[in-house]
Structure formats: C-alpha cells, structure tokens
Coordinates of C-alpha atoms in Angstrom, one line a residue:
Chain A
M22 CA 0.0 0.0 0.0
N23 CA 1.0 3.6 -0.5
I24 CA 0.8 6.2 2.3
I25 CA 1.1 9.9 1.5
G26 CA 1.2 12.3 4.4
G27 CA 3.1 14.6 6.8
T28 CA 6.1 13.9 9.0
Y29 CA 6.1 16.4 11.8
T30 CA 7.6 17.0 15.2
E31 CA 5.0 16.9 17.9
I32 CA 5.5 18.5 21.3
C33 CA 3.0 18.5 24.1
F34 CA 3.7 20.3 27.4
E35 CA 1.3 18.4 29.6
P36 CA 1.5 15.4 29.6
I37 CA 5.0 15.3 28.2
W38 CA 5.3 14.2 24.6
E39 CA 8.2 15.1 22.2
N40 CA 8.2 12.8 19.2
I41 CA 8.4 12.8 15.5
Y42 CA 5.2 11.5 13.9
G43 CA 2.6 13.5 11.9
S44 CA -0.3 11.8 10.1
G45 CA 1.7 10.0 7.5
F46 CA 4.6 8.7 9.6
R47 CA 2.2 7.7 12.4
A48 CA 0.2 5.6 10.0
V49 CA 3.5 4.0 8.8
N50 CA 4.5 3.2 12.4
L51 CA 1.1 1.8 13.2
I52 CA 0.9 -0.6 10.3
Q53 CA 4.6 -1.6 10.5
C54 CA 4.1 -2.4 14.2
F55 CA 1.0 -4.4 13.4
D56 CA 2.1 -6.2 10.3
P57 CA 5.9 -6.0 9.8
E58 CA 5.7 -7.9 6.5
K59 CA 3.4 -5.3 4.9
E60 CA 5.1 -3.6 2.0
I61 CA 4.5 0.2 2.3
E62 CA 5.7 3.0 0.1
F63 CA 5.7 6.2 2.1
H64 CA 5.6 9.7 0.4
T65 CA 6.4 12.7 2.6
C66 CA 8.3 15.9 3.0
C67 CA 11.0 16.4 5.6
D68 CA 13.9 18.7 6.6
S69 CA 17.4 17.3 7.3
K70 CA 16.7 16.4 10.9
L71 CA 13.5 14.5 10.1
S72 CA 15.2 12.9 7.1
A73 CA 17.9 11.4 9.4
H74 CA 15.1 10.1 11.7
L75 CA 13.3 8.5 8.8
D76 CA 16.5 6.9 7.5
L77 CA 17.1 5.3 10.9
Y78 CA 13.6 4.0 11.0
N79 CA 13.8 2.7 7.5
K80 CA 17.0 0.7 8.4
L81 CA 14.9 -1.3 10.9
H82 CA 12.0 -1.8 8.5
P83 CA 13.1 -3.3 5.3
K84 CA 9.6 -3.7 3.9
L85 CA 9.2 0.1 3.9
T86 CA 10.2 2.3 1.0
I87 CA 10.4 6.0 1.8
N88 CA 10.2 8.7 -0.9
P89 CA 11.1 11.9 0.8
I90 CA 10.9 15.4 -0.6
Q91 CA 13.5 17.6 1.1
I92 CA 12.2 20.9 2.5
N93 CA 14.1 23.6 4.5
V94 CA 12.1 23.4 7.7
S95 CA 9.5 20.9 8.7
P96 CA 6.6 22.1 10.9
V97 CA 6.6 21.6 14.6
F98 CA 3.2 21.2 16.3
Y99 CA 3.2 22.5 19.8
Y100 CA 0.3 21.7 22.3
D101 CA -0.1 23.1 25.8
H102 CA -2.3 20.1 26.4
P103 CA -3.9 17.7 23.9
L104 CA -7.2 19.4 23.7
K105 CA -5.7 22.8 22.9
T106 CA -5.4 23.8 19.3
P107 CA -1.7 23.4 18.4
V108 CA 0.6 26.3 17.6
I109 CA 2.6 25.5 14.5
F110 CA 6.2 26.6 14.0
P111 CA 7.1 28.1 11.6
R112 CA 3.8 29.9 11.1
P113 CA 1.6 27.9 8.8
D114 CA 1.1 30.9 6.4
L115 CA 4.8 30.7 5.6
Y116 CA 4.2 27.4 3.9
S117 CA 2.7 27.3 0.4
E118 CA 1.3 24.0 -0.6
D119 CA 1.6 25.1 -4.2
N120 CA 5.4 24.9 -4.1
I121 CA 5.5 21.2 -3.8
K122 CA 3.2 18.8 -5.6
M123 CA 3.2 15.1 -4.6
E124 CA 1.7 12.6 -7.0
V125 CA 1.1 9.0 -6.4
I126 CA -0.5 6.4 -8.7
D127 CA -1.2 2.9 -7.4
E128 CA -3.8 0.3 -6.4
N129 CA -4.3 1.2 -2.7
I130 CA -3.5 4.6 -1.4
L131 CA -4.0 6.2 2.0
A132 CA -3.7 9.9 1.5
Y133 CA -3.5 12.6 4.3
G134 CA -3.5 16.3 3.5
L135 CA -0.2 18.1 4.2
L136 CA 0.5 21.6 5.3
E137 CA 3.6 22.0 3.1
A138 CA 2.6 20.3 -0.1
S139 CA -0.4 19.6 -2.4
I140 CA -1.3 16.0 -3.3
K141 CA -2.7 14.3 -6.3
V142 CA -3.5 10.6 -6.2
V143 CA -4.9 8.1 -8.7
G144 CA -5.9 4.8 -7.3
D145 CA -8.3 1.9 -7.3
K146 CA -9.0 2.1 -3.5
V147 CA -8.3 5.4 -1.9
V148 CA -8.8 6.6 1.7
Y149 CA -8.6 10.3 2.0
D150 CA -8.3 12.3 5.2
P151 CA -7.9 16.0 4.6
Q152 CA -6.1 16.6 8.0
S153 CA -6.5 20.4 8.1
P154 CA -9.1 21.9 10.5
A155 CA -8.3 25.4 9.2
N156 CA -8.2 24.8 5.5
P157 CA -9.3 21.3 4.4
K158 CA -9.2 20.5 0.7
S159 CA -11.9 18.6 -1.1
F160 CA -10.7 15.4 -2.9
L161 CA -12.0 16.7 -6.2
S162 CA -10.1 20.0 -5.9
T163 CA -6.8 18.1 -5.6
G164 CA -7.4 16.6 -9.1
S165 CA -7.2 13.1 -7.6
Q166 CA -9.2 10.1 -8.9
A167 CA -10.3 6.9 -7.3
K168 CA -12.4 3.9 -8.5
E169 CA -13.5 3.5 -4.8
L170 CA -13.0 6.6 -2.6
V171 CA -13.6 6.5 1.1
I172 CA -13.4 9.9 2.8
V173 CA -12.6 9.9 6.5
I174 CA -13.1 13.3 7.9
N175 CA -13.7 15.3 11.1
F176 CA -17.2 16.8 11.5
S177 CA -15.7 20.3 11.5
E178 CA -13.7 19.6 8.3
A179 CA -16.8 18.1 6.6
K180 CA -18.8 21.2 7.4
K181 CA -16.1 23.4 6.0
I182 CA -15.6 21.5 2.7
S183 CA -19.3 21.0 2.1
G184 CA -20.4 24.4 3.3
E185 CA -23.3 22.7 5.1
N186 CA -24.1 22.2 8.8
E187 CA -26.5 19.3 8.7
I188 CA -25.4 15.7 8.5
E189 CA -27.8 14.9 5.7
K190 CA -26.7 17.8 3.5
I191 CA -23.0 17.0 4.2
R192 CA -23.7 13.4 3.1
E193 CA -25.3 14.5 -0.1
F194 CA -22.3 16.8 -0.9
F195 CA -19.7 14.1 -0.5
F196 CA -21.7 11.4 -2.4
N197 CA -23.0 13.7 -5.2
I198 CA -20.1 16.2 -5.7
E199 CA -17.1 14.4 -4.3
K200 CA -18.4 11.0 -5.7
C201 CA -17.2 9.0 -2.8
F202 CA -17.9 5.3 -2.3
A203 CA -18.3 5.7 1.4
L204 CA -18.1 8.5 4.0
I205 CA -16.9 8.3 7.6
I206 CA -17.4 11.3 9.8
K207 CA -15.2 11.2 12.9
M208 CA -17.1 12.6 15.9
G209 CA -14.4 12.6 18.6
P210 CA -15.7 11.2 21.9
K211 CA -18.9 10.1 20.2
G212 CA -17.2 7.7 17.8
A213 CA -17.9 8.0 14.1
L214 CA -20.7 7.8 11.5
L215 CA -20.3 5.5 8.5
F216 CA -22.4 6.2 5.3
D217 CA -22.3 3.4 2.9
T218 CA -23.0 3.8 -0.8
G219 CA -26.7 4.3 -1.5
S220 CA -27.6 4.5 2.2
K221 CA -29.0 7.6 3.7
V222 CA -28.9 6.1 7.2
A223 CA -25.6 6.2 9.0
K224 CA -24.1 3.2 10.8
C225 CA -22.8 4.3 14.2
I226 CA -19.2 3.3 14.8
P227 CA -19.0 3.2 18.6
V228 CA -16.4 4.8 20.7
F229 CA -14.8 2.6 23.3
Q230 CA -14.4 3.8 26.9
T231 CA -10.7 3.7 27.9
E232 CA -9.0 4.2 31.2
R233 CA -6.9 7.0 29.8
V234 CA -7.3 9.3 26.8
W235 CA -4.5 10.6 24.6
P236 CA -6.1 12.2 21.6
I237 CA -3.1 13.6 19.7
G238 CA -2.9 11.4 16.6
S239 CA -6.0 9.5 17.3
G240 CA -7.6 10.6 14.0
D241 CA -4.5 9.4 12.1
V242 CA -4.7 6.0 13.8
F243 CA -8.4 5.7 12.9
S244 CA -7.8 6.5 9.2
G245 CA -4.6 4.4 9.0
F246 CA -6.1 1.3 10.5
F247 CA -9.3 1.7 8.5
A248 CA -7.3 1.8 5.3
Y249 CA -5.2 -1.1 6.3
S250 CA -8.3 -3.3 7.1
W251 CA -10.2 -2.2 4.0
F252 CA -7.3 -2.7 1.6
N253 CA -6.9 -6.2 3.1
G254 CA -10.4 -7.1 2.1
D255 CA -12.5 -6.4 5.2
D256 CA -15.9 -4.7 4.5
L257 CA -16.4 -1.1 5.3
H258 CA -18.3 -1.6 8.6
T259 CA -15.8 -4.2 9.9
S260 CA -12.9 -1.9 8.9
A261 CA -14.4 1.1 10.7
R262 CA -15.1 -0.9 13.8
K263 CA -11.6 -2.3 13.9
A264 CA -10.3 1.3 13.4
S265 CA -12.2 2.5 16.4
M266 CA -10.9 -0.4 18.5
A267 CA -7.3 0.3 17.3
T268 CA -7.8 4.0 18.1
S269 CA -9.0 3.3 21.6
I270 CA -6.0 1.1 22.3
Y271 CA -3.7 3.9 21.1
C272 CA -5.5 6.6 23.1
N273 CA -5.3 4.4 26.2
S274 CA -1.6 3.6 25.9
M275 CA -0.1 6.4 23.9
D276 CA 1.6 3.6 22.0
L277 CA 1.3 2.3 18.4
S278 CA 2.0 -1.4 19.2
I279 CA -1.7 -2.4 19.3
A280 CA -1.6 -6.0 18.2
N281 CA -1.7 -7.8 21.6
S282 CA -4.4 -5.4 23.0
L283 CA -6.5 -5.9 19.8
A284 CA -6.3 -9.6 20.2
A285 CA -7.5 -9.4 23.8
F286 CA -9.7 -6.3 23.5
E287 CA -11.2 -5.3 26.8
F288 CA -12.9 -1.9 26.4
S289 CA -16.7 -1.6 26.4
E290 CA -18.4 0.3 23.7
L291 CA -20.6 3.4 24.1
N292 CA -23.1 4.4 21.5
I293 CA -24.0 8.0 21.9
G294 CA -27.1 9.2 20.1
E295 CA -28.0 12.6 18.8
E296 CA -29.9 13.8 21.9
S297 CA -28.3 16.6 23.8
L298 CA -26.1 15.8 26.7
G299 CA -26.5 16.9 30.3
Q300 CA -25.1 20.1 31.6
I301 CA -21.6 20.2 33.3
Y302 CA -21.0 22.3 36.4
L303 CA -17.4 23.5 36.5
A304 CA -16.2 23.8 40.1
G305 CA -12.8 25.1 41.1
P306 CA -11.1 28.1 42.5
F307 CA -10.4 31.2 40.4
F308 CA -8.6 33.6 42.8
T309 CA -5.2 33.7 41.0
F310 CA -4.0 33.9 37.4
S311 CA -2.9 30.3 37.3
E312 CA -6.3 29.1 38.7
R313 CA -8.2 31.3 36.2
W314 CA -6.1 30.1 33.3
L315 CA -6.8 26.5 34.2
I316 CA -10.5 27.0 34.7
N317 CA -10.6 28.8 31.3
E318 CA -8.8 26.0 29.6
I319 CA -11.1 23.4 31.1
W320 CA -14.2 25.5 30.2
S321 CA -12.9 25.8 26.6
S322 CA -12.1 22.1 26.3
L323 CA -15.5 21.0 27.6
V324 CA -17.3 23.4 25.2
K325 CA -15.1 22.4 22.3
I326 CA -16.1 18.7 22.6
G327 CA -19.7 19.7 22.6
L328 CA -20.8 20.0 26.2
K329 CA -23.0 22.6 27.8
V330 CA -21.2 24.1 30.7
F331 CA -22.2 26.1 33.7
S332 CA -19.1 27.8 35.1
P333 CA -19.4 30.1 38.2
Y334 CA -16.4 32.0 36.9
H335 CA -17.8 32.5 33.4
D336 CA -21.5 32.6 34.2
V337 CA -21.6 34.4 37.5
G338 CA -18.2 35.8 38.2
H339 CA -16.7 37.3 41.4
G340 CA -19.0 39.0 43.9
K341 CA -20.3 39.1 47.5
A342 CA -21.7 35.9 48.9
K343 CA -25.3 37.2 48.8
D344 CA -24.9 38.0 45.1
V345 CA -23.2 34.9 43.8
V346 CA -23.9 31.8 46.0
H347 CA -27.5 31.4 45.1
K348 CA -26.8 31.7 41.4
D349 CA -24.0 29.2 41.6
L350 CA -26.3 26.7 43.4
V351 CA -29.0 27.1 40.8
G352 CA -26.4 26.3 38.2
L353 CA -25.4 23.3 40.2
D354 CA -29.0 22.1 40.6
D355 CA -29.5 22.4 36.8
S356 CA -26.3 20.3 36.0
D357 CA -26.0 16.6 35.6
V358 CA -22.2 16.1 36.1
V359 CA -19.7 18.1 38.1
F360 CA -16.1 18.6 36.9
A361 CA -14.1 19.7 39.9
V362 CA -10.6 21.1 40.1
L363 CA -9.4 20.0 43.5
D364 CA -5.6 20.8 43.9
G365 CA -5.4 23.3 46.8
L366 CA -8.5 21.8 48.5
D367 CA -10.5 25.0 48.0
S368 CA -13.3 25.2 50.6
G369 CA -15.9 26.4 48.0
T370 CA -15.1 23.5 45.6
L371 CA -15.3 20.9 48.4
F372 CA -18.7 22.4 49.4
E373 CA -19.9 22.1 45.8
I374 CA -18.8 18.5 45.6
G375 CA -20.5 17.6 48.8
Y376 CA -23.7 19.4 47.7
A377 CA -23.6 17.6 44.4
I378 CA -23.0 14.2 46.0
A379 CA -26.1 14.8 48.2
K380 CA -28.1 15.5 45.0
Q381 CA -26.7 12.2 43.6
K382 CA -24.8 13.8 40.7
K383 CA -21.8 12.3 39.1
I384 CA -18.5 14.0 40.1
I385 CA -15.3 13.9 38.0
V386 CA -12.3 15.3 40.1
F387 CA -9.2 16.6 38.4
V388 CA -6.5 16.3 41.1
Q389 CA -2.7 15.9 40.7
N390 CA -1.1 16.6 44.0
E391 CA -3.2 15.8 47.1
D392 CA -2.6 13.0 49.5
E393 CA -4.8 9.9 50.1
E394 CA -6.3 11.2 53.3
S395 CA -7.6 14.4 51.7
L396 CA -9.3 12.3 49.0
K397 CA -10.8 9.6 51.2
M398 CA -14.4 11.0 51.4
L399 CA -14.4 11.6 47.6
E400 CA -13.1 8.1 46.9
G401 CA -15.6 6.6 49.2
T402 CA -18.5 8.4 47.5
D403 CA -17.7 7.1 44.0
C404 CA -16.2 10.3 42.7
I405 CA -13.9 9.6 39.7
L406 CA -10.4 10.9 40.5
E407 CA -8.2 11.7 37.5
K408 CA -4.6 13.1 37.3
D409 CA -4.8 13.6 33.5
L410 CA -6.8 16.6 32.3
T411 CA -7.8 15.2 28.9
T412 CA -8.9 11.9 30.4
A413 CA -11.0 13.8 33.0
I414 CA -12.7 15.8 30.3
Y415 CA -13.5 12.7 28.1
K416 CA -14.8 10.9 31.2
T417 CA -17.0 13.9 31.9
Y418 CA -18.4 13.7 28.3
W419 CA -19.1 9.9 28.6
H420 CA -20.9 10.4 31.9
A421 CA -22.9 13.3 30.6
A422 CA -23.9 10.9 27.7
R423 CA -24.9 8.2 30.2
T424 CA -27.1 10.5 32.3
K425 CA -29.4 11.1 29.3
Chain B
M7 CA 10.0 48.5 23.6
S8 CA 9.9 47.2 20.1
G9 CA 7.2 44.6 20.3
S10 CA 7.5 40.9 20.5
S11 CA 10.5 39.0 19.1
E12 CA 10.3 36.9 15.9
S13 CA 10.4 33.6 17.7
G14 CA 9.8 32.9 21.3
G15 CA 11.1 29.3 21.1
I16 CA 9.2 26.2 21.8
P17 CA 8.7 25.2 25.4
S18 CA 10.3 21.9 26.2
I19 CA 11.3 20.2 29.4
N20 CA 13.8 18.1 27.6
Y21 CA 17.3 19.3 26.6
P22 CA 17.4 18.5 23.0
N23 CA 19.3 21.7 22.2
N24 CA 21.7 21.0 19.4
N25 CA 24.6 22.4 21.5
E26 CA 24.1 20.0 24.3
S27 CA 26.8 17.3 24.6
C28 CA 26.0 13.6 24.8
E29 CA 26.6 13.8 28.6
N30 CA 24.0 16.5 29.0
L31 CA 21.3 14.9 26.9
V32 CA 18.2 14.3 28.9
I33 CA 15.0 12.8 27.4
N34 CA 11.7 12.4 29.2
T35 CA 9.4 10.0 27.2
N36 CA 7.1 7.0 27.3
L37 CA 8.4 3.5 26.9
A38 CA 7.4 2.4 23.4
S39 CA 6.1 -1.1 22.8
P40 CA 6.1 -1.8 26.6
Q41 CA 6.3 -5.4 27.6
A42 CA 3.6 -5.8 30.2
N43 CA 5.2 -9.0 31.8
V44 CA 8.4 -7.1 32.4
I45 CA 6.8 -3.7 33.4
N46 CA 4.6 -5.4 36.0
N47 CA 7.7 -6.3 38.0
L48 CA 9.2 -2.8 37.9
T49 CA 8.7 0.1 40.4
V50 CA 8.8 3.8 40.2
G51 CA 12.3 5.1 40.8
E52 CA 14.0 2.0 39.5
V53 CA 16.9 2.7 37.2
L54 CA 17.2 0.5 34.1
R55 CA 19.9 0.0 31.5
V56 CA 19.7 1.6 28.0
N57 CA 21.1 -0.5 25.2
A58 CA 21.4 -0.2 21.4
A59 CA 20.6 -3.6 19.9
S60 CA 22.8 -2.7 16.9
D61 CA 24.3 0.4 15.3
R62 CA 21.0 0.8 13.6
G63 CA 19.0 0.5 16.8
P64 CA 16.5 -0.2 18.2
I65 CA 17.3 1.5 21.5
Q66 CA 16.0 -0.7 24.2
V67 CA 15.4 -0.4 27.9
L68 CA 16.4 -3.6 29.8
D69 CA 15.6 -4.7 33.4
R70 CA 18.2 -6.1 35.7
N71 CA 17.8 -9.6 34.2
G72 CA 18.4 -8.3 30.7
N73 CA 14.7 -8.6 29.7
V74 CA 13.5 -5.9 27.2
A75 CA 11.0 -3.6 29.0
G76 CA 10.4 -1.6 25.8
D77 CA 12.0 0.6 23.2
I78 CA 12.9 4.3 23.2
I79 CA 11.2 6.4 20.6
S80 CA 12.1 10.1 20.7
R81 CA 12.6 13.1 18.5
E82 CA 16.2 12.8 19.6
Q83 CA 16.5 9.2 18.5
V84 CA 19.3 9.8 16.0
R85 CA 21.4 11.8 18.4
L86 CA 20.8 9.4 21.3
L87 CA 21.9 6.4 19.1
N88 CA 25.0 8.2 17.9
C89 CA 25.9 9.1 21.5
I90 CA 25.5 5.5 22.5
I91 CA 27.6 4.2 19.6
N92 CA 30.3 6.7 20.5
G93 CA 30.6 5.5 24.0
T94 CA 28.2 7.4 26.3
T95 CA 26.3 5.2 28.7
Y96 CA 22.7 6.0 29.5
V97 CA 20.2 4.8 32.0
A98 CA 16.4 5.1 32.2
E99 CA 14.7 6.0 35.5
I100 CA 11.1 5.0 35.8
L101 CA 9.0 8.1 36.6
S102 CA 5.6 6.6 36.6
I103 CA 3.8 3.4 35.7
N104 CA 0.1 3.4 34.8
N105 CA -1.0 -0.1 33.6
A106 CA 1.5 -0.9 30.9
Q107 CA 2.2 2.8 30.2
C108 CA 5.5 3.8 31.6
T109 CA 7.2 7.2 31.6
I110 CA 11.0 7.3 31.9
Q111 CA 13.8 9.8 32.1
I112 CA 16.9 8.9 30.0
R113 CA 20.2 10.5 31.1
A114 CA 23.9 9.7 30.9
I115 CA 25.9 8.2 33.7

C-alpha cells in the first residue's frame, strides 16, 4: 500500500510528549508495528533532521520504502495540552502547498492532506483524510481520482468543505459532488458515522471507553487502521469498527503497538445518540491567574467537545456571597455532572462537591497533588479521581452521555 | 520596547538543544512497545539499562535480568543512538507506571 502524508515533530507540554510523527509517519508506524511484513511505500516531506530520523527508522523496517521530498524546515506542532489547538512553528502561512506537488499512482492509497505540499493521487481504492481543520481541501479539488473513494473526515472539516451544517446535507455533498464510495465522519468522543454507498442512514461506529485518553494522533490512527483493514479485504463496517478499536488502544496507551491489545480487546463500547447531553458544572477556585487560566482551559475544552457548561467564573463571576452563591447553586442544581478542580482543596469547591453528592450527581475530580487522606471522602462516594486533564474531560463527556 | 520578538522558542522540558553534549542529553518520554510482563515487575524510581541492539537500533530499555522492557522512541533518537555508539552510557529511570504505560527519564551516567 501507499501512504502519503506529513512527518512532523509533535511537542506536548502536559503530559510530556516530544516525538516525530505527523499523520503519514504515524500511520506507517502503526501498520509496520501491526504487520511488519506489509510492504509500504511512504511519500512525505522532511527537513534534514527528520530525514535522518526517517533513515534510521527505515533501516529497521526493510519492507518500507520512503520517498522523501526535502524541505528547509519541517513544521513543529506544539500543544499546551492535547485538547488545545496546536501552535505551528514556523507559522503555517509561511508554507505554500503550491510549491510542492506530490503525485502517487497505485492500487491502494491512504492519503492525508499536508501543510507544506499539495497532493494528487490516482488509485483503485483510496482513503482520503484532509487533515486540516483550518483549510481542508476537497478530494475533487486536488485533481485526484479513485475507483472507490472513502473519505474519512472530522465533522468540522466536513462542514467546511461542504459548506453545510446538517449531516444529511453533508452526506449529499460528499456522495453527489465528491463522488465518494463511502463517507466516515469522525465525531471525537462520540465515535464515528459511516455512510455506505446508497444508504442515507448512518451506521454508528462506537467509541470505546478507555481508562486514559491521549487524543493527539487518534484521527491518524483511525484513518490508518481503517485503510489497512479495508485494503486487506474487510468490509467497510468491519474496517471502521476495527479502526475504532485500534484508536481506543492507542488513546489508552499512547503507543502504536496495538496487536496484543487488539487480540485481547477489553474496552466496552458506548453508542451516543444525537440527543443533547447533560449540563456540566465546572467547580474550582479562580482567585489567581494560574487558577483562572486552568478554569478557562477546562471550560474551553468542555465546550469544544460539545458539552453545555455552567461555570461560576464565566457565568456568575466574582462577587459578594449574597450576590453569587444562590446563582451558583441554581447552576449546580441544573447540572448533571460536576467537573471539579481539587488541587489546593478550596473550601468552596469541596462544598460544591458535597452538595452535588447529596443530590446524587456524578463527580469527576481533576487532582494531581493531594494525599490519600484528603481524597478519602471523595473516593468513598464514587467520585472519579483523575490526574490527567484530557482523560478527566473525556470521562465527563461519557458520563454526561450516560445520564441522558 | 519594540514589540514581540520573531520567535519565542518552543517550550520543552527536555534538553534536545543542538549544542548539548551527549553527557547533558536528557530525554523524558514514554516507553514504546512496553512489555507488560516485564513492566509489571518494575517500580517507580528503578533505574534501568539503556542499550542499542545494533548500530541501527532499536534502542532498548532492559531490566536487571536483561529482559527488554520496551523501546525508546524520541525526536532525539538519531542523536541518542550516535551518542551510545560513540561510548556514552545512558540509564532510564522510571518516573511513573500506569497499567502498561511507563514514563521514563533517560540520562547519561
């Protein structure tokens, strides 16, 4: 199979992650780990440092052929945390995809969009993932052709390319204009929707509930494993389901060696419908800049993944007790799940947690540095205690889905 | 004041600066392809041996019995391998273990 896609440095501040992947190279790693005998031709762009990294990798993987195009500086994607939109160095507008044109003709092609190059592919079976939230390119606009085209795309990218907001209109666009054979819309913590040829009804591809959630590169893994399975003869639904399973293993482990975990798969599936989810109450102190920054990051992340949030900081603000407490408690009464920031053991936050427990609400506690004794009452009342911010936010989403 | 500078640099807690010597190279990363049966017998704070299986790699982390706990994958892979080949010895200290997920700090001795 052929893989065309980016090779980028990825840096995450919290939790620590400093690696060289990018969509294309991650898919190469995933498939080579899973099936070392698979012959892969990889087309990418890289600067001298990444070129040396790819050369070293290639020496250990003889079934892999790499066709690199040298560029001056490869992009670095920097994340404060995995749910934050990455900052790209150098600035993305300094790259022009018109400068480099990558063309691949073959039977089976997995094609990811690149920041620094345009792509054109001609194949029998093609999986296309545009991989650009800011400026996704339609398959048709690249001049590419496929006998059977499967587009795997984020919901936000699908809306941008189609110019539509409703799923049905989006589906019509991709089948009628883009002429795809199948369409998979990735929905993050909700799983994915698979539209088969000729069917207006989507098959839900479930998300699997993992212990930990590491989302950087999860979309790459989904598209990569889907393509691998489909090219190997699995049907679309089986391929998409396997891709979701592979993605959950990667998200749980931050590791691309998924074979053993896939053979002994242990995560339970969650089918989340279209109905709206419960409201989240965001409890936590906001007296200092660092506390306000964290509350704001959590608020943004919860909203970004599609949750309705009541935040005393954002929705009520500072004030005297007689002005704010009643409003906060009304917000808490109206919420289904509480997300609490506990480091520092703020008395107001502990009060809110106790109040919510008495009202039988689910509590997700984000806490990194408190001792066992301080957490005993919370542990004993079935609060979910999480050290990892992204995991805490995803678990909040899944619990909000369960309460409806 | 003349406004912000052209590049503020990219925050990193590692020391992959190109001017760093092999002795000063420190890499915080996750153990790749972790072997659950080996990891299960390790504890936080344990210091493991770092070994290049050949001059092409892979770079492995070994427990005290010589069992492979996992591989090292890092953006400084090429530099780390060259340093090992040229004689610098590294160890990997276990910073945390969460199921089979294991974070380590690699540093020279």
